[in-house]
Each structure stands twice: as structure tokens, then as C-alpha cells.
mmCIF file of N, CA and C in Angstrom:
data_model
loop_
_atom_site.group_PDB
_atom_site.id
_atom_site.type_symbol
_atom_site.label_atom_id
_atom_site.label_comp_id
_atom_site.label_asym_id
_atom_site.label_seq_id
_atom_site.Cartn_x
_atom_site.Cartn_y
_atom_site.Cartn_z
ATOM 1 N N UNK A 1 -12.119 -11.692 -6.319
ATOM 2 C CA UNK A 1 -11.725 -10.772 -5.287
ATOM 3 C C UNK A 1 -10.698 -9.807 -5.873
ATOM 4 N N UNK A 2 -10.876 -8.831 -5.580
ATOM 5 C CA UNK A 2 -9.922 -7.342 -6.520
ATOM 6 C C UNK A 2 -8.525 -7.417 -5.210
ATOM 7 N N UNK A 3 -7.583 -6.390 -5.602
ATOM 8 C CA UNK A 3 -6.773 -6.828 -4.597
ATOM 9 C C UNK A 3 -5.532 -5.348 -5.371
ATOM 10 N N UNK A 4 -4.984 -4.763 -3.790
ATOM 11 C CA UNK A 4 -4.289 -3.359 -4.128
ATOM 12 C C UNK A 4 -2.567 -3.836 -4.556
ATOM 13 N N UNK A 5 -2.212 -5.695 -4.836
ATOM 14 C CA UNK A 5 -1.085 -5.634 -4.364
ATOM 15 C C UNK A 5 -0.189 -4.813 -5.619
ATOM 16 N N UNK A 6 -0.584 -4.725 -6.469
ATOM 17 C CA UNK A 6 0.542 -4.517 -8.087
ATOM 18 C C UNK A 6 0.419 -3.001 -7.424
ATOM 19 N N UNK A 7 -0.467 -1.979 -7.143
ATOM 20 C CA UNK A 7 -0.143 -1.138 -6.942
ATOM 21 C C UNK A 7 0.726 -0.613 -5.524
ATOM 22 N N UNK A 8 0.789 -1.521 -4.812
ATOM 23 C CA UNK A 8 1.297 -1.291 -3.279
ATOM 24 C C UNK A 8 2.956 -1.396 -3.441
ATOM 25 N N UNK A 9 2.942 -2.924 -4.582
ATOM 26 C CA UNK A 9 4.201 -3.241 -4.662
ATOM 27 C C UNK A 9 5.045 -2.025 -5.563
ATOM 28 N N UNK A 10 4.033 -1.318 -6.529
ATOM 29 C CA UNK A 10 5.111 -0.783 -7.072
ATOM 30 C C UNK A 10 5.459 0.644 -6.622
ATOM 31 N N UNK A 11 4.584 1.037 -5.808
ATOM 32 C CA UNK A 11 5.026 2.344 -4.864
ATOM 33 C C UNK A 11 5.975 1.896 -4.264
ATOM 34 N N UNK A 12 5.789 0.198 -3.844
ATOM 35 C CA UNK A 12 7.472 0.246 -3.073
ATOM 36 C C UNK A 12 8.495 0.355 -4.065
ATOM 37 N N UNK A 13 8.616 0.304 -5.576
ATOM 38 C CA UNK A 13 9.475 0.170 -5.879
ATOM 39 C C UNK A 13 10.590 -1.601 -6.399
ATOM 40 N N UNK A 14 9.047 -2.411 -6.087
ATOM 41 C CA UNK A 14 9.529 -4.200 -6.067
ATOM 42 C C UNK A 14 8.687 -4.613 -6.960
ATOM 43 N N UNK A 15 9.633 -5.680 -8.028
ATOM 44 C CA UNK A 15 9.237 -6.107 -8.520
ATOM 45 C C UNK A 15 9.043 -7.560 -8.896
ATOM 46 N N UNK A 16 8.015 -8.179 -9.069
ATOM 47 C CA UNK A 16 7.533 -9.357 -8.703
ATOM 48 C C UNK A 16 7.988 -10.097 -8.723
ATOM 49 N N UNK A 17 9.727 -10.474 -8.708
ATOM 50 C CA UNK A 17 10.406 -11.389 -8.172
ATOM 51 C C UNK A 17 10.735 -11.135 -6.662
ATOM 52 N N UNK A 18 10.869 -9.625 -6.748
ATOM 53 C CA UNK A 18 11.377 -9.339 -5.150
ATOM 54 C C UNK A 18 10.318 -9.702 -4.208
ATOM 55 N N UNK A 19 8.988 -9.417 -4.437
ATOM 56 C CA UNK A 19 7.914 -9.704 -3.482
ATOM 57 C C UNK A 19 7.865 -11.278 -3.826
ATOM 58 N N UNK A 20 8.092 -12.036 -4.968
ATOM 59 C CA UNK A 20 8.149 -13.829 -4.852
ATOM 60 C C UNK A 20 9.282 -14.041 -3.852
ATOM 61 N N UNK A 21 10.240 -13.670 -3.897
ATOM 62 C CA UNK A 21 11.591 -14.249 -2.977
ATOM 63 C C UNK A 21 11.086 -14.138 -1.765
ATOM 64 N N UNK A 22 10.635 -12.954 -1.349
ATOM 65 C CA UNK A 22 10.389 -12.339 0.145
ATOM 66 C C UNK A 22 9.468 -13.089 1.007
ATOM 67 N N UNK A 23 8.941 -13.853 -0.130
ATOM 68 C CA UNK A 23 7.394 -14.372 0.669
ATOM 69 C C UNK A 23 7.693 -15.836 0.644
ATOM 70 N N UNK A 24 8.698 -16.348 -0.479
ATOM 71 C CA UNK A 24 8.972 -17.718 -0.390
ATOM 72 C C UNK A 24 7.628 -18.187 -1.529
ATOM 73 N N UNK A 25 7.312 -17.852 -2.300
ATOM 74 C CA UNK A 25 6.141 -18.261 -3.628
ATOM 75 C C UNK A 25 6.806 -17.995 -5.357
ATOM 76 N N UNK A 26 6.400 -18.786 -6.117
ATOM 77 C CA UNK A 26 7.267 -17.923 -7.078
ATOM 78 C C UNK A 26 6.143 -16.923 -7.653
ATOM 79 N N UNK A 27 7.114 -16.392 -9.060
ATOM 80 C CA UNK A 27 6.706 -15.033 -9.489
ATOM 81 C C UNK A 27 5.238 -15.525 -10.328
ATOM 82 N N UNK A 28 5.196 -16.658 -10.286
ATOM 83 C CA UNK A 28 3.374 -17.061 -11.423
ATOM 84 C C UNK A 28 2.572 -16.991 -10.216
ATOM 85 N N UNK A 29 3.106 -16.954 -8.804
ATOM 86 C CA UNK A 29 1.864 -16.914 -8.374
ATOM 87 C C UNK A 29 1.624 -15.575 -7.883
ATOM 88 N N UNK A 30 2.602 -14.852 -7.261
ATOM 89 C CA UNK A 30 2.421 -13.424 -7.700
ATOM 90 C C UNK A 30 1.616 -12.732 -8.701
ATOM 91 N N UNK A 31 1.946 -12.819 -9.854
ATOM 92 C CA UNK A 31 1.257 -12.926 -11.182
ATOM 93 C C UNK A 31 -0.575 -12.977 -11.048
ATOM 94 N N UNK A 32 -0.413 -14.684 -10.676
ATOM 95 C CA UNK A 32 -1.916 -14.940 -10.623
ATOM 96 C C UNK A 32 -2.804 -14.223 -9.573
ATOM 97 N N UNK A 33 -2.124 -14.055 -8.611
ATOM 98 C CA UNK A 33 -2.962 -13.083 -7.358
ATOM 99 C C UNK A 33 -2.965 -11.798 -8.104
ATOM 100 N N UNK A 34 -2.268 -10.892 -8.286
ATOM 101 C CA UNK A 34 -2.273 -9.691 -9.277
ATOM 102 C C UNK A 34 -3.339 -9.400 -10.008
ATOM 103 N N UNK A 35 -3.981 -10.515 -11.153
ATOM 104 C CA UNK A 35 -4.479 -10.865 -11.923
ATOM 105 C C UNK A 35 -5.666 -11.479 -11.701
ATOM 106 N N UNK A 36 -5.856 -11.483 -10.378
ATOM 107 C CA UNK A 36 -7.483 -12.318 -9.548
ATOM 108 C C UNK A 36 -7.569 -13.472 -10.293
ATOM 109 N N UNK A 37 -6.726 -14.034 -10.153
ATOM 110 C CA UNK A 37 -6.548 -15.831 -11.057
ATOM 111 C C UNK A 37 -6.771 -16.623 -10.285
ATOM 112 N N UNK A 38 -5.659 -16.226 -8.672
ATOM 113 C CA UNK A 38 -5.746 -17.061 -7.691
ATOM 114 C C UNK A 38 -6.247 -16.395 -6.364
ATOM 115 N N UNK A 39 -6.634 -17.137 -5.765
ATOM 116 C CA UNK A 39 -7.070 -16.243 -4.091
ATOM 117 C C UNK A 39 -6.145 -17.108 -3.476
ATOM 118 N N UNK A 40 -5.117 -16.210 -2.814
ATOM 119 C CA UNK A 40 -3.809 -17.039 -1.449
ATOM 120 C C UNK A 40 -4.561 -17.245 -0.394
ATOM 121 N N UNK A 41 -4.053 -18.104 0.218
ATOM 122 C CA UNK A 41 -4.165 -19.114 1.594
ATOM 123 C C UNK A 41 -3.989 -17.728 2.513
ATOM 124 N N UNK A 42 -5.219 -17.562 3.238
ATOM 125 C CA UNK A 42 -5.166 -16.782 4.527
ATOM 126 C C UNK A 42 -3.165 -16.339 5.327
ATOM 127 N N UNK A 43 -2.784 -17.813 5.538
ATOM 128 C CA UNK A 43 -1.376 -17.450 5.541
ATOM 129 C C UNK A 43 -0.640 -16.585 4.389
ATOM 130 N N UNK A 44 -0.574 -16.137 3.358
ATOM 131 C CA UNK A 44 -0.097 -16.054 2.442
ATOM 132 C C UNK A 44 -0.926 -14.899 2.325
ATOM 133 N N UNK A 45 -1.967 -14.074 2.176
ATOM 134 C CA UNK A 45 -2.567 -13.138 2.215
ATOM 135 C C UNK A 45 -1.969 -11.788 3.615
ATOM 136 N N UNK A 46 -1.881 -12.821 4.978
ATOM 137 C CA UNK A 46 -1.265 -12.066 5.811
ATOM 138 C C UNK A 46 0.345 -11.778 5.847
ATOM 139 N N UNK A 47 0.764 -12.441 4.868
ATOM 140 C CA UNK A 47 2.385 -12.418 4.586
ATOM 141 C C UNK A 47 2.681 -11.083 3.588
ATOM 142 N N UNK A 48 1.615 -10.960 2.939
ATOM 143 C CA UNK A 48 1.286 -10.048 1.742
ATOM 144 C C UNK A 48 1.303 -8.553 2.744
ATOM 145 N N UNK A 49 0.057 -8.771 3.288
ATOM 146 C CA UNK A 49 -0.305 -7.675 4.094
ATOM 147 C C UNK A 49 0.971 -7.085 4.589
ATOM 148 N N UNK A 50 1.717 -7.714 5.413
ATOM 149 C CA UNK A 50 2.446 -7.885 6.381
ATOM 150 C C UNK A 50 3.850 -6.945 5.802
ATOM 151 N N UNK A 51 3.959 -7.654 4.808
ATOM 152 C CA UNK A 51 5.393 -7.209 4.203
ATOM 153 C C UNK A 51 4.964 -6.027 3.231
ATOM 154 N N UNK A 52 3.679 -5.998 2.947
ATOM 155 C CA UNK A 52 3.259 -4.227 2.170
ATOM 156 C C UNK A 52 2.737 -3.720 3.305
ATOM 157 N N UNK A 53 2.761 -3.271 4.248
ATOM 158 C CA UNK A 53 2.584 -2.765 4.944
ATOM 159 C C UNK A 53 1.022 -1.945 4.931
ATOM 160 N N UNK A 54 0.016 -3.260 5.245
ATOM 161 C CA UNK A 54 -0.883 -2.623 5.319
ATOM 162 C C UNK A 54 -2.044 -3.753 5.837
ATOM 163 N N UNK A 55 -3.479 -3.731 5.671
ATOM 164 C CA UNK A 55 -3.714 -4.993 6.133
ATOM 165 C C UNK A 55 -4.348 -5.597 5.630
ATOM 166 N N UNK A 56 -5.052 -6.778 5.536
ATOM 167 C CA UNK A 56 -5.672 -7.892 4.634
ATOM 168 C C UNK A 56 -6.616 -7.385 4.171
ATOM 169 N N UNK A 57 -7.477 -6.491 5.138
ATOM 170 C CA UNK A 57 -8.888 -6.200 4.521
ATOM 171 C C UNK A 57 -8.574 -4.660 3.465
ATOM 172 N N UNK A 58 -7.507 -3.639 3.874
ATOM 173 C CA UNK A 58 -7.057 -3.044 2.851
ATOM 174 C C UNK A 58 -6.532 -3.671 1.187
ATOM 175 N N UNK A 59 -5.617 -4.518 1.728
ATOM 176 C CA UNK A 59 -5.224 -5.244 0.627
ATOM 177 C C UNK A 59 -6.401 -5.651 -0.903
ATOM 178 N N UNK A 60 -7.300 -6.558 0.248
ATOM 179 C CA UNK A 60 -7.632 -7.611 -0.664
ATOM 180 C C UNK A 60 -9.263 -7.059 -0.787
ATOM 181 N N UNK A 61 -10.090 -6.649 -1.889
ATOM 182 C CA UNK A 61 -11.767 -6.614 -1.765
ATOM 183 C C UNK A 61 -12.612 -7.493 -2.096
ATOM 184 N N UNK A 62 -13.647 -7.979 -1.113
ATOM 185 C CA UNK A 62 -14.723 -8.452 -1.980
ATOM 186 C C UNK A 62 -15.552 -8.241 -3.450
ATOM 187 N N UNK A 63 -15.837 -8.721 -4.495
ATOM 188 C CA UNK A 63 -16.422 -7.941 -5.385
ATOM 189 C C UNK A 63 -18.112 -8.437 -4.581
ATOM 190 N N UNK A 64 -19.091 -7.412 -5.421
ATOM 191 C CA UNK A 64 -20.362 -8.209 -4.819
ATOM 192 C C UNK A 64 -21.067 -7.743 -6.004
#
């Protein structure tokens, strides 16, 4: 699954400790979502959304 967060986060200006603290995850898993390593827990996807200000299905793409 592809996913907008490295670029969302860094228009904000945060860097992947600030979005680990914020969300309560550390920075490898940041990392690994970044990196389509890991796919986050629906909770954790909408925490994403939530705090980049935008929404899950923006965020995150299917590949097909």
C-alpha cells in the first residue's frame, strides 16, 4: 500500500520523531509505514490522518 505520509509530514515541517511522539509509536515504525514495510492498525492510520490533516483514503493507496 503506497502512502502520502513522508510527504504530508514534511510540508508540515515534522520530523519523524515529532509525528512518533504525537501519535504515541516510535520513530521505526514511522519509518516502516513511510517505507510500505508496515500497514498500521486502522486506529493508527486514523491517528495519522487525523493529525496530518487529511483523510485515510487520501493518505494511504491501494496498489493494484
Amino acid at each position: 500500500m503506497k502512502n502520502k505520509i513522508k510527504e504530508l509530514r514534511k510540508t508540515k515541517g515534522l520530523r519523524q520523531e515529532d509525528l512518533a511522539a504525537a501519535l504515541g509509536v516510535s520513530r521505526q515504525t514511522i519509518i516502516a509505514i513511510e517505507n510500505s514495510k508496515y500497514n498500521p492498525t486502522l486506529e493508527l492510520a486514523m491517528k495519522l490522518a487525523r493529525y496530518l490533516d487529511t483523510t485515510v483514503e487520501e493518505l494511504f493507496q491501494l496498489e493494484v
